[in-house]
XYZ file of C-alpha atoms in Angstrom:
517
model
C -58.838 -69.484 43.023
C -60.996 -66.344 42.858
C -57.364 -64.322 44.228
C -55.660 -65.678 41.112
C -58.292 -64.684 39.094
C -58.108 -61.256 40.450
C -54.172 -61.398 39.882
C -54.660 -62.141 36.073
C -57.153 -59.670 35.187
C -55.287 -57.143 37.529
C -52.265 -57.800 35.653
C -54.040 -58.006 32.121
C -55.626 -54.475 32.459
C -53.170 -52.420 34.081
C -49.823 -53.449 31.782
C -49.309 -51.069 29.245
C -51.688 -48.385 30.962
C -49.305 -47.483 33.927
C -46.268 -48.406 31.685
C -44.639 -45.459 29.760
C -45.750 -42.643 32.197
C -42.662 -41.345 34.075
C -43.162 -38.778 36.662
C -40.873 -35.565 36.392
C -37.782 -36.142 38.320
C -36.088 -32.370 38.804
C -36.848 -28.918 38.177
C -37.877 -27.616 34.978
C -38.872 -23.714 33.451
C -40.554 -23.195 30.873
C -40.539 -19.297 29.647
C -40.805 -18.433 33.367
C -44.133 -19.958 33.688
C -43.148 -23.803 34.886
C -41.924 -25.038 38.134
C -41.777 -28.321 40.128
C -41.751 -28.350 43.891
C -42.198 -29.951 46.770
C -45.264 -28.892 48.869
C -45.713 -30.495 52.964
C -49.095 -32.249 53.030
C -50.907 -33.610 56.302
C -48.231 -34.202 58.348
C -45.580 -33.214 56.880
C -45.715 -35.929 54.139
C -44.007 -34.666 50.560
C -45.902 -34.299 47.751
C -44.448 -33.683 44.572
C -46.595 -30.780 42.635
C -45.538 -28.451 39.742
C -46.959 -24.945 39.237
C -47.804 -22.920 36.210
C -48.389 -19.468 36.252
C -49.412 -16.718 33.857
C -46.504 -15.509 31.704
C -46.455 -11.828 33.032
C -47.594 -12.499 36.671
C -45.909 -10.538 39.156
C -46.084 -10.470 43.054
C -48.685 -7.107 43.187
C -51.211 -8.720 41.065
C -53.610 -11.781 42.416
C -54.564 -14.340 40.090
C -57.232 -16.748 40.507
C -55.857 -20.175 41.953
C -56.698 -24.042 40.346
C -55.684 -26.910 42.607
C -56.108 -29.776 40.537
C -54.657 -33.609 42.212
C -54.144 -36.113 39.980
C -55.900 -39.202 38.690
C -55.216 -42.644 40.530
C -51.899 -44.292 39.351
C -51.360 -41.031 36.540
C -47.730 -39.264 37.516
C -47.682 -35.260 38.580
C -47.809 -34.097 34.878
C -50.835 -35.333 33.708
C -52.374 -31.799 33.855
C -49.591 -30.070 32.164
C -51.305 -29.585 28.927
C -54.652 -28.270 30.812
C -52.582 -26.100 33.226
C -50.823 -24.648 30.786
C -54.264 -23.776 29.072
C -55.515 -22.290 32.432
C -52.055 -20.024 32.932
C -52.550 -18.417 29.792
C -55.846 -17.753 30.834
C -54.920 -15.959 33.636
C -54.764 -18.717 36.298
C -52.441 -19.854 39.004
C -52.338 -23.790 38.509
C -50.988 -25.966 41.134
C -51.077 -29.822 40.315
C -49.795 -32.209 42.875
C -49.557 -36.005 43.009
C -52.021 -37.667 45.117
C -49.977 -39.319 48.394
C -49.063 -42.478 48.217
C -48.597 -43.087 44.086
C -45.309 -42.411 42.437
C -42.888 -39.587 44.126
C -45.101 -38.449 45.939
C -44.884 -39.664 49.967
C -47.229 -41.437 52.262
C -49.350 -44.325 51.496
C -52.780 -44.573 49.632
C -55.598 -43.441 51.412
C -58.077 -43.816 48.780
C -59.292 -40.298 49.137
C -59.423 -40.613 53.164
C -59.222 -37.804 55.642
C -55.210 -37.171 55.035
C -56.126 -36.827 51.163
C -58.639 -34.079 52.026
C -56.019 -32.789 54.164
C -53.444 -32.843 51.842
C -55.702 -30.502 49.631
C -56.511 -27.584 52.203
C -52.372 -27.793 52.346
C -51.743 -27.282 49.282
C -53.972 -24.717 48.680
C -52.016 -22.860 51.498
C -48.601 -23.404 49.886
C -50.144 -21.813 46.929
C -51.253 -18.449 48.919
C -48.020 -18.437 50.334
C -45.870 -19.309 46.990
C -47.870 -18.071 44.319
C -49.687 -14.666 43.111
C -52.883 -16.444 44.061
C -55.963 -14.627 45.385
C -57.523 -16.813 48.291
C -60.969 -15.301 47.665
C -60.716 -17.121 43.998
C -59.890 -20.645 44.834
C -61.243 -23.442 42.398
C -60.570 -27.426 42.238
C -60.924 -29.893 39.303
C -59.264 -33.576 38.406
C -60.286 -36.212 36.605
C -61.288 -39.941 38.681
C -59.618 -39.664 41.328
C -58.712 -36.058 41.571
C -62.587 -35.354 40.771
C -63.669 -37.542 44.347
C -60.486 -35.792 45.813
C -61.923 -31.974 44.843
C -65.570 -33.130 45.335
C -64.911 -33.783 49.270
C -62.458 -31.121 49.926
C -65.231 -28.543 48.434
C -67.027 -30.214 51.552
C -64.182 -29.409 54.289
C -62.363 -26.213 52.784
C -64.827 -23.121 52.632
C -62.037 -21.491 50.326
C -62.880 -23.228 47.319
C -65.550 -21.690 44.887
C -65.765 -23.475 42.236
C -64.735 -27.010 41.221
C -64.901 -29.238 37.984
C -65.172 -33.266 38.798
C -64.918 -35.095 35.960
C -65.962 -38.603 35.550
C -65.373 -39.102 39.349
C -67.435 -40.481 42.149
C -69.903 -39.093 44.760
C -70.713 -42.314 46.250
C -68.256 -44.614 46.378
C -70.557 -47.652 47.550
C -73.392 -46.611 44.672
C -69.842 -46.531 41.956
C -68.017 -50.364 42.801
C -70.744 -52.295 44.737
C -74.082 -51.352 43.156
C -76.548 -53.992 43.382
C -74.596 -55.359 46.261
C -72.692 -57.063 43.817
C -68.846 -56.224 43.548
C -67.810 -55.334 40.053
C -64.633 -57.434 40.092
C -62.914 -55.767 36.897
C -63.120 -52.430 38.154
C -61.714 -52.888 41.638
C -59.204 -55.119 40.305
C -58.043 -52.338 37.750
C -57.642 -49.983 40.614
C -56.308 -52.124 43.056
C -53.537 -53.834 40.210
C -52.832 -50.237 39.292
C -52.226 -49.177 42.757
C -49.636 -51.615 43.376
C -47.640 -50.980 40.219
C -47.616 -46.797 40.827
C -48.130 -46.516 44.524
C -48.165 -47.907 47.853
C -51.213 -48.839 48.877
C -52.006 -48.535 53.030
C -52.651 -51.329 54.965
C -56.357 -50.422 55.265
C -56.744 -50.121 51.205
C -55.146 -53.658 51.310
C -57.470 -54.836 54.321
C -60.552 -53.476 52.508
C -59.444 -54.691 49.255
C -59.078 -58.047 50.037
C -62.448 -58.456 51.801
C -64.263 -57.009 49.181
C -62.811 -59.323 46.446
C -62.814 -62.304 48.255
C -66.639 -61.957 49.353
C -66.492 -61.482 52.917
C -69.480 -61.012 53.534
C -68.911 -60.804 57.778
C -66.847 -57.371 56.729
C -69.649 -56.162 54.474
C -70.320 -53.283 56.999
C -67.417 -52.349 57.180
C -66.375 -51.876 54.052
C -69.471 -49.940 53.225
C -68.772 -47.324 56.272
C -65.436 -47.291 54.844
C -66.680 -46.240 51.473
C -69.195 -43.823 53.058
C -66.160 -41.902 54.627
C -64.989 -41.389 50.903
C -68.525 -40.544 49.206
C -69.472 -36.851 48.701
C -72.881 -37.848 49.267
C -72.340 -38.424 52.112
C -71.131 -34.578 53.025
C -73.595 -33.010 50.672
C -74.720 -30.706 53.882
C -71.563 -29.427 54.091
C -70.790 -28.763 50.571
C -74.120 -26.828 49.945
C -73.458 -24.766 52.824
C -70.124 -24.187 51.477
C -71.782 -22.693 48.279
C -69.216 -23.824 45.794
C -70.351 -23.854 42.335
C -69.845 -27.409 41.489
C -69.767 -29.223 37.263
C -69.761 -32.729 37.316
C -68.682 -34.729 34.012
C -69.146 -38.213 33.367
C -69.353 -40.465 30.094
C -72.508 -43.024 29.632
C -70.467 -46.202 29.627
C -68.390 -45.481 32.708
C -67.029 -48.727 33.879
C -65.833 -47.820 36.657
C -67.969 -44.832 38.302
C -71.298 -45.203 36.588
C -73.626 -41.974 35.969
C -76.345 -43.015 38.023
C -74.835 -42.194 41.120
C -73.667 -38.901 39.799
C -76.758 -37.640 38.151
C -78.320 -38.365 42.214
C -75.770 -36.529 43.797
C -76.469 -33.356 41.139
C -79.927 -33.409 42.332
C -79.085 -33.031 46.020
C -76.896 -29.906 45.582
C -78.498 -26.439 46.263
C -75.807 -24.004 44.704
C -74.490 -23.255 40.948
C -74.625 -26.770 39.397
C -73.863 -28.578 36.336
C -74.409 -31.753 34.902
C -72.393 -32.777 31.992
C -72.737 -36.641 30.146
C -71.071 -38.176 27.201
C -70.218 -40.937 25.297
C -67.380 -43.130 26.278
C -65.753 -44.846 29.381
C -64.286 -43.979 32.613
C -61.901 -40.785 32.156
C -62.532 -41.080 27.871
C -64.109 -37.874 27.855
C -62.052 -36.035 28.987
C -58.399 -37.844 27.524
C -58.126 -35.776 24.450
C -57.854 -32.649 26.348
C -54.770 -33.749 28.635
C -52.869 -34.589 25.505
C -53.668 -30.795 24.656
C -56.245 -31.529 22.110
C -59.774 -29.533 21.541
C -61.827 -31.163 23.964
C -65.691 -30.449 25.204
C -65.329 -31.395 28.807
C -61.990 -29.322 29.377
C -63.726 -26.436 27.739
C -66.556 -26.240 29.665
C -64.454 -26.547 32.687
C -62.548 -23.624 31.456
C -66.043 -21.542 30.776
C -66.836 -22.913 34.281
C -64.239 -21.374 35.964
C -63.806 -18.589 34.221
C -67.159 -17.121 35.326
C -67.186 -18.497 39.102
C -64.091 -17.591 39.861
C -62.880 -14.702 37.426
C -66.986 -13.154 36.758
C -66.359 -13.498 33.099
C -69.810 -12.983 31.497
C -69.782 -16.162 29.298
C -73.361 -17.327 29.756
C -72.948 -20.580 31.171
C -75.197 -19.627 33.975
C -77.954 -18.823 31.825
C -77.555 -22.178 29.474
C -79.854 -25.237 30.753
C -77.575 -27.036 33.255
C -77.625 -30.894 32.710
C -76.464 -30.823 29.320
C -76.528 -34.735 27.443
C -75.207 -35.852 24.371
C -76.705 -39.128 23.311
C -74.296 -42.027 22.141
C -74.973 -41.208 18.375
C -73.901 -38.679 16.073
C -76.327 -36.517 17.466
C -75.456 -32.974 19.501
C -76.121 -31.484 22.966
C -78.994 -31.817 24.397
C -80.349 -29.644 27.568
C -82.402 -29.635 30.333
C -83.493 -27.884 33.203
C -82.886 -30.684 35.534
C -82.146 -34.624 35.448
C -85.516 -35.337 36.929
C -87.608 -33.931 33.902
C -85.837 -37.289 32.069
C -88.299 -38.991 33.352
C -91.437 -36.921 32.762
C -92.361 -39.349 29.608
C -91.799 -43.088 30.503
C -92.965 -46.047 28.074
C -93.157 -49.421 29.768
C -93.400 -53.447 28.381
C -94.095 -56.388 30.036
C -92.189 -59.146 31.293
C -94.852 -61.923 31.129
C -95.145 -64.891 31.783
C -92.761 -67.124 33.774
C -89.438 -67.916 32.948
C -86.866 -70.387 34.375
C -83.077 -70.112 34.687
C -79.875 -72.086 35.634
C -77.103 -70.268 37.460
C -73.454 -70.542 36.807
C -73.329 -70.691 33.390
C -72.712 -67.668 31.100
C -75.461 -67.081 28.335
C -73.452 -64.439 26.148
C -75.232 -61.667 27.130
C -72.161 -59.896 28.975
C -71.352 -55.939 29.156
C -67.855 -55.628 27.947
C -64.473 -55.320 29.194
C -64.186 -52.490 31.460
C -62.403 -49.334 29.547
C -62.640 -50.690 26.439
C -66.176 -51.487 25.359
C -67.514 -48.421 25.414
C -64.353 -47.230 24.128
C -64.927 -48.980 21.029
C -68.608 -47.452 21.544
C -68.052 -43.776 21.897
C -65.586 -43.941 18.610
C -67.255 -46.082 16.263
C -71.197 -46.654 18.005
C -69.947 -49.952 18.274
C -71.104 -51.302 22.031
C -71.047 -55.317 23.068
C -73.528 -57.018 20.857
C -75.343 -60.839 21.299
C -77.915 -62.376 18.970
C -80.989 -62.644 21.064
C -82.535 -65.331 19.358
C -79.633 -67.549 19.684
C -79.369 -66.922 23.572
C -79.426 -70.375 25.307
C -83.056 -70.145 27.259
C -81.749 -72.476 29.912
C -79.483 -69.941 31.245
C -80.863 -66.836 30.066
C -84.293 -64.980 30.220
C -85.449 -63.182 27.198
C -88.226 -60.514 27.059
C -89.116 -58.408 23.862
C -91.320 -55.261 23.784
C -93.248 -54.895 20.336
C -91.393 -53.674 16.830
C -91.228 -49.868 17.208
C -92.532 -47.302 14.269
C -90.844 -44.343 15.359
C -87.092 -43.546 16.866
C -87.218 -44.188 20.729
C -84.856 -41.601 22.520
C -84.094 -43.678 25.747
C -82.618 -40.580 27.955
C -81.862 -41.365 31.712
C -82.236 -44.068 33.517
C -84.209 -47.624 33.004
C -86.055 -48.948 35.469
C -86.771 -52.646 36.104
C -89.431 -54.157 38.236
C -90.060 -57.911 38.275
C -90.616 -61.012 40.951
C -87.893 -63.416 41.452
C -87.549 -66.896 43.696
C -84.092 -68.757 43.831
C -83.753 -72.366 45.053
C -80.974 -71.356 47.155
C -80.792 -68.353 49.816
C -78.240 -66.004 47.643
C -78.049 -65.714 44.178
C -77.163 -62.890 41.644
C -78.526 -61.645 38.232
C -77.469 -59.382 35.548
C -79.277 -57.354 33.602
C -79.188 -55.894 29.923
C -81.143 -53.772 27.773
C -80.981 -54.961 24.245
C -81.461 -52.965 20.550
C -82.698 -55.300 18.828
C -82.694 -54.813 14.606
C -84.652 -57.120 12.260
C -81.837 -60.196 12.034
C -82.358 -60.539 15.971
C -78.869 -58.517 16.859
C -78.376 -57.056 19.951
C -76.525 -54.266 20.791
C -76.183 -53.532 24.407
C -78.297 -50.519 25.598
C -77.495 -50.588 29.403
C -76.983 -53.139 32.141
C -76.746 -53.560 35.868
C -76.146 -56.466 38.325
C -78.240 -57.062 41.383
C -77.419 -59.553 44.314
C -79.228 -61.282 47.342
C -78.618 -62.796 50.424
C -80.714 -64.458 53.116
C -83.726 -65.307 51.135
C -85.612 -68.315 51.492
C -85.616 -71.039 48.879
C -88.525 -70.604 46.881
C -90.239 -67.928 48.208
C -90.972 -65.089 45.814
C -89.459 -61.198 46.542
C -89.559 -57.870 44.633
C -86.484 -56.880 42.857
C -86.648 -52.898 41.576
C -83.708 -52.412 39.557
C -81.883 -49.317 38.014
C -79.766 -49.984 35.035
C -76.938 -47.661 34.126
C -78.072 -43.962 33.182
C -77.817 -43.557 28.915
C -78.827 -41.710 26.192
C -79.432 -44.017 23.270
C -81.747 -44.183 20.032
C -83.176 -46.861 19.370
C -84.105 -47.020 15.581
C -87.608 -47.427 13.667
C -88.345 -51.120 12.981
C -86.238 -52.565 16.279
C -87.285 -53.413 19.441
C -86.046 -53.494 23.252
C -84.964 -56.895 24.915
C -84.426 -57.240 28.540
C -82.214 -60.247 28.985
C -81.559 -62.073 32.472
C -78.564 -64.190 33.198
C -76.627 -64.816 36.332
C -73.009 -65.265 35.114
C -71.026 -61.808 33.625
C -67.097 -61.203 33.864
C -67.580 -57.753 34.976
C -69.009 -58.836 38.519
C -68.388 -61.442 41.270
C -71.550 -63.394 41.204
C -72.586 -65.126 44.412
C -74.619 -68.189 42.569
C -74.209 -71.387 44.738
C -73.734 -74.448 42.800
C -77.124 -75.575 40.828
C -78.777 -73.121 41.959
C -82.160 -71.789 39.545
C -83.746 -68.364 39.579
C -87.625 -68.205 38.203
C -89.113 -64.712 37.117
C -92.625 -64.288 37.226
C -95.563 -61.612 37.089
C -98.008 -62.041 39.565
C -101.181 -60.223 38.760
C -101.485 -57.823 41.684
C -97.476 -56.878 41.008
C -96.945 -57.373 37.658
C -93.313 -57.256 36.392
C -91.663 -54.690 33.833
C -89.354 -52.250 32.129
C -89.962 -48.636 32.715
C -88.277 -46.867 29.455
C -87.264 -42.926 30.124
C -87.811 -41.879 26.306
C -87.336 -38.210 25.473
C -89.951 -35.735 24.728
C -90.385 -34.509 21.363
């Protein structure tokens, strides 16, 4: 039942997305400047790549080379637009399809150790091929192509400078945080896979365990995902030196921020952190259709002065750089911890009861198109707290607020819990509350446990999804708890109850990161 269930959604939020891209099939020129080929990865495997190079380049004159691989399921000329951009610049741009996904050969590896691989190649094709200067290497992509760049910055000591937008640095942190699997992203990437690649028989393996709860394979599946996290090589990438931006949108569905903004405060070299509003890859789609775009340009000013010296300033600006989920600008600051140098908390008294299985109506969204709908028209998932069923959901309220509250970063939520059965899982969200009791949806996370025993009482310390929201004058925050949410598998046995409490010597919360005025 739960496969089918994958199938459907699979099938409901891939069609139309990987329909109506076509990957080029032959050769093309534009003005001298545009040329598909066919570049040997790991093992001889064939990957299909075009290049773009400046108009007047000539074979006595180096250019600075872009590698950029493409986004999972997106065909070899998703970058054209952005290349293009780049060549007039004065860049060598090589964009290849990932292996495994359209024309390109080989199966998917899910950004394994023939991926990273497959990267060093091509960068080798381009010294060979292309007026590129090897002492000016850079890498960028978008999703996939960012996780792609982010771990070959870790094996290839050639490349200086990459841009990784809305990507991953831990893999395990991005699709099973909480240890709860969030069932509409993997099934969006795994339905996608099928329709515009082959996936390996390991992908398959690991996607089928994870969806289908395994838990005996839980080990594995994490080691596999640690293989494929940047994190996990940050040692190697800061002794590599390469100056790295990382992009990312608020509402990512599919890699949230949180695990980003932790993996910017472990690097050591040039660094910059970039958030927006919007979902997974949103921030950055303008800007592959050619349009004005504030990721792409900051990539640009990125590159230009890592890997070209251009005096542009970007080194001097305050690197994490936030712009809140309003009609408000940029905001920046010297680093992500300082977001949390002014915290405002409210209790979660009392004791509350709740049923399992049953969804209350506080959900958040349908992946890559919620916070769609949010970034364009400030219009996120909404409930009306008042009207949320107590049985199945627990409702706490911090006072009415005189002043604006600038939540920046990342919420923090501390409370006891005791199930009547041994696993369980809970969801959740942080509410804006107005004066008719409307909720729009601030942040949420899930959180899952196993092993526990039946009515004993345990900590749970849990970190909702990074944001930058403002919450007006005369609302309030909610938190609300449920157990039931379409954008994770929950693991709630059959009549099972949770109870939240705050015991006196650990009393329970919600630790607000507000910003200072």
């Amino acid at each position: 039942m739960r496969r089918s269930l994958v199938l459907a959604v699979s099938a409901a939020l891939v069609a139309g997305t990987a329909l109506g891209f076509a990957p080029a099939t032959q050769a093309a020129d534009t003005a001298g400047s545009l040329r598909f080929v066919d570049i040997a990865g790991e093992g001889g495997t064939v990957l299909k790549a075009n290049v773009v190079t400046p108009a007047e380049a000539d074979a006595a004159t180096r250019h600075p080379l872009i590698v950029l691989p493409t986004s999972w399921a997106m065909p070899q000329v998703e970058y054209l637009a952005q290349a293009k951009k780049l060549a007039d610049s004065g860049y060598v741009v090589v964009s290849y399809n990932s292996r495994g996904f359209w024309q390109s050969g080989g199966e998917i590896e899910t950004a394994g150790p023939k991926d990273i691989a497959d990267a060093s190649k091509v960068i080798d094709w381009a010294l060979a091929n292309t007026p590129s200067d090897p002492d000016h290497v850079g890498m960028a992509g978008v999703s996939y192509g960012a996780g792609i760049s982010l771990l070959a910055a870790a094996n290839d000591p050639r490349i200086k400078a990459v841009a990784a937008l809305s990507g991953w640095a831990d893999l395990i942190e991005s699709i099973y945080s909480g240890r709860t699997q969030h069932l509409q992203a993997a099934a969006l990437l795994g339905g996608a896979g099928c329709l515009t690649g082959r996936p390996g028989p390991e992908l398959q393996q690991i996607l089928g365990d994870f969806l289908s709860s395994d838990l005996a394979k839980e080990e594995d599946m994490i080691a596999w995902g640690r293989k494929r996290s940047a994190v996990e090589q940050i040692d190697r990438i800061n002794a590599n030196g390469a100056a790295i931006m990382l992009g990312n949108a608020w509402g990512d569905t599919i890699f949230p921020p949180n695990q980003y903004a932790s993996f910017y405060e472990k690097l050591t070299g040039p660094k910059r952190l970039e958030f927006r509003p919007g979902d997974h890859a949103t921030a950055e789609a303008t800007g592959l259709l050619g349009l004005p775009n504030d990721t792409w340009t900051s990539a640009h000013r990125w590159f230009d002065h890592y890997l070209k010296g251009a005096d542009n300033g970007i080194d001097r600006e305050r690197p994490v750089q936030l712009k809140p989920r309003s009609d408000a600008g940029y905001e920046g600051y010297s680093d992500w911890k300082s977001l949390d140098a002014n915290r405002r908390k409210f209790d979660l008294g009392g004791t509350q009861r709740i049923w399992a299985n049953v969804d209350s109506g506080a959900n958040g969204g349908v992946v890559m198109l919620s916070n769609l709908l949010d970034q364009f028209f400030q219009a996120p998932p909404v409930a009306s707290v008042p009207l949320l069923p107590r049985a199945f959901a627990g409702v706490w309220q911090s006072e009415r607020y005189d002043a604006p509250q600038r939540v920046r970063g990342t919420v923090k939520v501390h409370t006891t819990v005791s199930s009547t059965k041994e696993s369980g899982t809970l969801v959740a969200y942080l509410y804006d509350v107005g004066p008719l009791g409307l909720g729009k949806l601030v942040s949420n996370a899930p959180y899952t446990f196993h092993d526990r025993t039946p009515g004993q009482p345990f900590g749970v310390d849990l970190d909702l999804f990074s944001t930058a929201y403002d919450v007006p004058a005369g609302h309030r925050l909610a938190l609300v708890v449920d157990t039931v949410d379409p954008l994770y598998i929950e693991h709630n046995p059959t009549g099972a109850r949770l109870t939240f409490s705050s015991p006196a010597a650990d009393p329970s919360y919600v630790s607000v990161p507000l910003r200072a005025e």
